[in-house]
Amino acid sequence: MPDLEEPADGAAERAARTPVPETDAERRRRRAQFLRELGEAKALRERVQPRRARAARMRQAMRMRTFRW
């Protein structure tokens, strides 16, 4: 049980796990990366499942046509 003999390592690990407040720039960078990956995933899904993608586009078009201001 080497973990019990060396308490300093455990303290260092706990300190490393504490959440550090992120800056707005980091949050925006992560969000932009997520949105890029989401767009890529949607494009891939459209290529892999063209029939479902077409049906989804048709449903969206119908929603937009029937939308009232």
Short mmCIF file of N, CA and C in Angstrom, two decimals:
data_model
loop_
_atom_site.label_atom_id
_atom_site.label_comp_id
_atom_site.label_asym_id
_atom_site.label_seq_id
_atom_site.Cartn_x
_atom_site.Cartn_y
_atom_site.Cartn_z
N MET A 1 0.82 -1.19 0.00
CA MET A 1 0.00 0.00 0.00
C MET A 1 0.87 1.26 0.00
N PRO A 2 1.49 1.57 -1.11
CA PRO A 2 2.35 2.75 -1.16
C PRO A 2 1.56 4.05 -1.10
N ASP A 3 0.26 4.04 -1.43
CA ASP A 3 -0.53 5.27 -1.39
C ASP A 3 -0.66 5.81 0.03
N LEU A 4 -0.74 4.93 1.01
CA LEU A 4 -0.89 5.38 2.39
C LEU A 4 0.42 5.91 2.95
N GLU A 5 1.55 5.43 2.42
CA GLU A 5 2.84 5.85 2.95
C GLU A 5 3.25 7.23 2.45
N GLU A 6 2.72 7.65 1.31
CA GLU A 6 3.13 8.93 0.73
C GLU A 6 1.91 9.85 0.59
N PRO A 7 1.54 10.56 1.64
CA PRO A 7 0.36 11.44 1.55
C PRO A 7 0.58 12.64 0.64
N ALA A 8 1.82 13.04 0.40
CA ALA A 8 2.08 14.22 -0.43
C ALA A 8 1.61 13.98 -1.87
N ASP A 9 1.77 12.76 -2.38
CA ASP A 9 1.32 12.47 -3.74
C ASP A 9 -0.19 12.58 -3.85
N GLY A 10 -0.90 12.10 -2.85
CA GLY A 10 -2.35 12.18 -2.86
C GLY A 10 -2.82 13.62 -2.85
N ALA A 11 -2.14 14.46 -2.08
CA ALA A 11 -2.51 15.88 -2.03
C ALA A 11 -2.27 16.53 -3.39
N ALA A 12 -1.19 16.14 -4.06
CA ALA A 12 -0.90 16.72 -5.37
C ALA A 12 -1.96 16.28 -6.38
N GLU A 13 -2.39 15.02 -6.30
CA GLU A 13 -3.43 14.55 -7.20
C GLU A 13 -4.75 15.27 -6.96
N ARG A 14 -5.09 15.48 -5.70
CA ARG A 14 -6.33 16.20 -5.40
C ARG A 14 -6.26 17.63 -5.92
N ALA A 15 -5.09 18.26 -5.77
CA ALA A 15 -4.94 19.63 -6.25
C ALA A 15 -5.07 19.69 -7.77
N ALA A 16 -4.59 18.64 -8.45
CA ALA A 16 -4.68 18.62 -9.90
C ALA A 16 -6.12 18.42 -10.37
N ARG A 17 -6.94 17.78 -9.56
CA ARG A 17 -8.33 17.51 -9.95
C ARG A 17 -9.27 18.66 -9.66
N THR A 18 -8.89 19.62 -8.85
CA THR A 18 -9.79 20.72 -8.52
C THR A 18 -10.05 21.53 -9.78
N PRO A 19 -11.30 21.89 -10.04
CA PRO A 19 -11.61 22.63 -11.26
C PRO A 19 -11.04 24.04 -11.22
N VAL A 20 -10.39 24.41 -12.31
CA VAL A 20 -9.83 25.74 -12.45
C VAL A 20 -10.82 26.54 -13.28
N PRO A 21 -11.21 27.73 -12.84
CA PRO A 21 -12.16 28.51 -13.65
C PRO A 21 -11.55 28.84 -15.01
N GLU A 22 -12.30 28.53 -16.06
CA GLU A 22 -11.79 28.76 -17.40
C GLU A 22 -12.11 30.18 -17.86
N THR A 23 -11.33 30.68 -18.75
CA THR A 23 -11.55 32.03 -19.26
C THR A 23 -12.61 31.98 -20.36
N ASP A 24 -13.13 33.15 -20.69
CA ASP A 24 -14.14 33.22 -21.76
C ASP A 24 -13.55 32.75 -23.08
N ALA A 25 -12.29 33.08 -23.32
CA ALA A 25 -11.66 32.68 -24.58
C ALA A 25 -11.58 31.16 -24.68
N GLU A 26 -11.23 30.49 -23.58
CA GLU A 26 -11.16 29.03 -23.60
C GLU A 26 -12.54 28.42 -23.83
N ARG A 27 -13.54 29.00 -23.18
CA ARG A 27 -14.90 28.49 -23.34
C ARG A 27 -15.37 28.67 -24.79
N ARG A 28 -15.09 29.83 -25.38
CA ARG A 28 -15.47 30.08 -26.78
C ARG A 28 -14.73 29.14 -27.72
N ARG A 29 -13.45 28.88 -27.42
CA ARG A 29 -12.66 27.98 -28.25
C ARG A 29 -13.23 26.56 -28.19
N ARG A 30 -13.58 26.10 -26.98
CA ARG A 30 -14.17 24.77 -26.85
C ARG A 30 -15.52 24.70 -27.56
N ARG A 31 -16.32 25.76 -27.43
CA ARG A 31 -17.64 25.78 -28.08
C ARG A 31 -17.50 25.77 -29.60
N ALA A 32 -16.56 26.56 -30.13
CA ALA A 32 -16.34 26.58 -31.57
C ALA A 32 -15.91 25.21 -32.07
N GLN A 33 -15.03 24.55 -31.32
CA GLN A 33 -14.59 23.20 -31.69
C GLN A 33 -15.78 22.24 -31.68
N PHE A 34 -16.62 22.33 -30.66
CA PHE A 34 -17.79 21.46 -30.58
C PHE A 34 -18.72 21.68 -31.76
N LEU A 35 -18.97 22.95 -32.10
CA LEU A 35 -19.88 23.24 -33.21
C LEU A 35 -19.30 22.78 -34.54
N ARG A 36 -17.97 22.89 -34.71
CA ARG A 36 -17.34 22.37 -35.93
C ARG A 36 -17.55 20.86 -36.03
N GLU A 37 -17.29 20.16 -34.93
CA GLU A 37 -17.45 18.71 -34.94
C GLU A 37 -18.91 18.31 -35.15
N LEU A 38 -19.83 19.09 -34.59
CA LEU A 38 -21.25 18.80 -34.78
C LEU A 38 -21.63 18.95 -36.25
N GLY A 39 -21.15 20.00 -36.88
CA GLY A 39 -21.41 20.20 -38.31
C GLY A 39 -20.85 19.07 -39.15
N GLU A 40 -19.63 18.63 -38.81
CA GLU A 40 -19.03 17.53 -39.54
C GLU A 40 -19.84 16.25 -39.36
N ALA A 41 -20.33 16.02 -38.14
CA ALA A 41 -21.12 14.82 -37.88
C ALA A 41 -22.43 14.86 -38.66
N LYS A 42 -23.06 16.03 -38.74
CA LYS A 42 -24.31 16.13 -39.49
C LYS A 42 -24.07 15.91 -40.98
N ALA A 43 -22.97 16.46 -41.49
CA ALA A 43 -22.65 16.26 -42.90
C ALA A 43 -22.38 14.79 -43.19
N LEU A 44 -21.68 14.13 -42.29
CA LEU A 44 -21.40 12.71 -42.46
C LEU A 44 -22.70 11.91 -42.44
N ARG A 45 -23.60 12.25 -41.52
CA ARG A 45 -24.88 11.54 -41.44
C ARG A 45 -25.67 11.72 -42.74
N GLU A 46 -25.63 12.92 -43.31
CA GLU A 46 -26.35 13.14 -44.57
C GLU A 46 -25.77 12.31 -45.70
N ARG A 47 -24.45 12.14 -45.71
CA ARG A 47 -23.83 11.32 -46.76
C ARG A 47 -24.13 9.85 -46.56
N VAL A 48 -24.16 9.42 -45.29
CA VAL A 48 -24.35 8.00 -45.00
C VAL A 48 -25.82 7.59 -45.13
N GLN A 49 -26.73 8.47 -44.76
CA GLN A 49 -28.15 8.16 -44.78
C GLN A 49 -28.90 9.20 -45.61
N PRO A 50 -28.74 9.17 -46.92
CA PRO A 50 -29.34 10.24 -47.74
C PRO A 50 -30.86 10.27 -47.68
N ARG A 51 -31.51 9.12 -47.53
CA ARG A 51 -32.98 9.13 -47.50
C ARG A 51 -33.49 9.83 -46.25
N ARG A 52 -32.90 9.48 -45.10
CA ARG A 52 -33.31 10.13 -43.86
C ARG A 52 -32.99 11.62 -43.89
N ALA A 53 -31.85 11.96 -44.46
CA ALA A 53 -31.46 13.37 -44.54
C ALA A 53 -32.46 14.14 -45.39
N ARG A 54 -32.87 13.53 -46.51
CA ARG A 54 -33.85 14.20 -47.37
C ARG A 54 -35.18 14.35 -46.65
N ALA A 55 -35.60 13.33 -45.94
CA ALA A 55 -36.86 13.42 -45.19
C ALA A 55 -36.78 14.50 -44.12
N ALA A 56 -35.64 14.60 -43.46
CA ALA A 56 -35.46 15.63 -42.43
C ALA A 56 -35.50 17.02 -43.05
N ARG A 57 -34.88 17.17 -44.24
CA ARG A 57 -34.94 18.47 -44.93
C ARG A 57 -36.36 18.82 -45.32
N MET A 58 -37.11 17.83 -45.77
CA MET A 58 -38.50 18.07 -46.16
C MET A 58 -39.34 18.47 -44.94
N ARG A 59 -39.15 17.79 -43.83
CA ARG A 59 -39.88 18.16 -42.60
C ARG A 59 -39.53 19.58 -42.17
N GLN A 60 -38.24 19.92 -42.23
CA GLN A 60 -37.82 21.27 -41.85
C GLN A 60 -38.45 22.31 -42.79
N ALA A 61 -38.46 22.01 -44.08
CA ALA A 61 -39.07 22.93 -45.05
C ALA A 61 -40.56 23.10 -44.76
N MET A 62 -41.23 22.02 -44.42
CA MET A 62 -42.65 22.10 -44.09
C MET A 62 -42.87 22.96 -42.84
N ARG A 63 -42.03 22.77 -41.87
CA ARG A 63 -42.14 23.60 -40.64
C ARG A 63 -41.95 25.07 -40.98
N MET A 64 -40.99 25.36 -41.85
CA MET A 64 -40.72 26.75 -42.18
C MET A 64 -41.88 27.35 -43.01
N ARG A 65 -42.49 26.54 -43.87
CA ARG A 65 -43.61 27.05 -44.67
C ARG A 65 -44.83 27.34 -43.82
N THR A 66 -45.05 26.53 -42.79
CA THR A 66 -46.27 26.67 -42.00
C THR A 66 -46.07 27.58 -40.79
N PHE A 67 -44.85 28.11 -40.61
CA PHE A 67 -44.59 28.98 -39.47
C PHE A 67 -45.28 30.33 -39.67
N ARG A 68 -45.93 30.82 -38.65
CA ARG A 68 -46.60 32.14 -38.73
C ARG A 68 -45.91 33.11 -37.81
N TRP A 69 -45.73 34.33 -38.27
CA TRP A 69 -45.12 35.39 -37.45
C TRP A 69 -46.10 35.89 -36.50
#
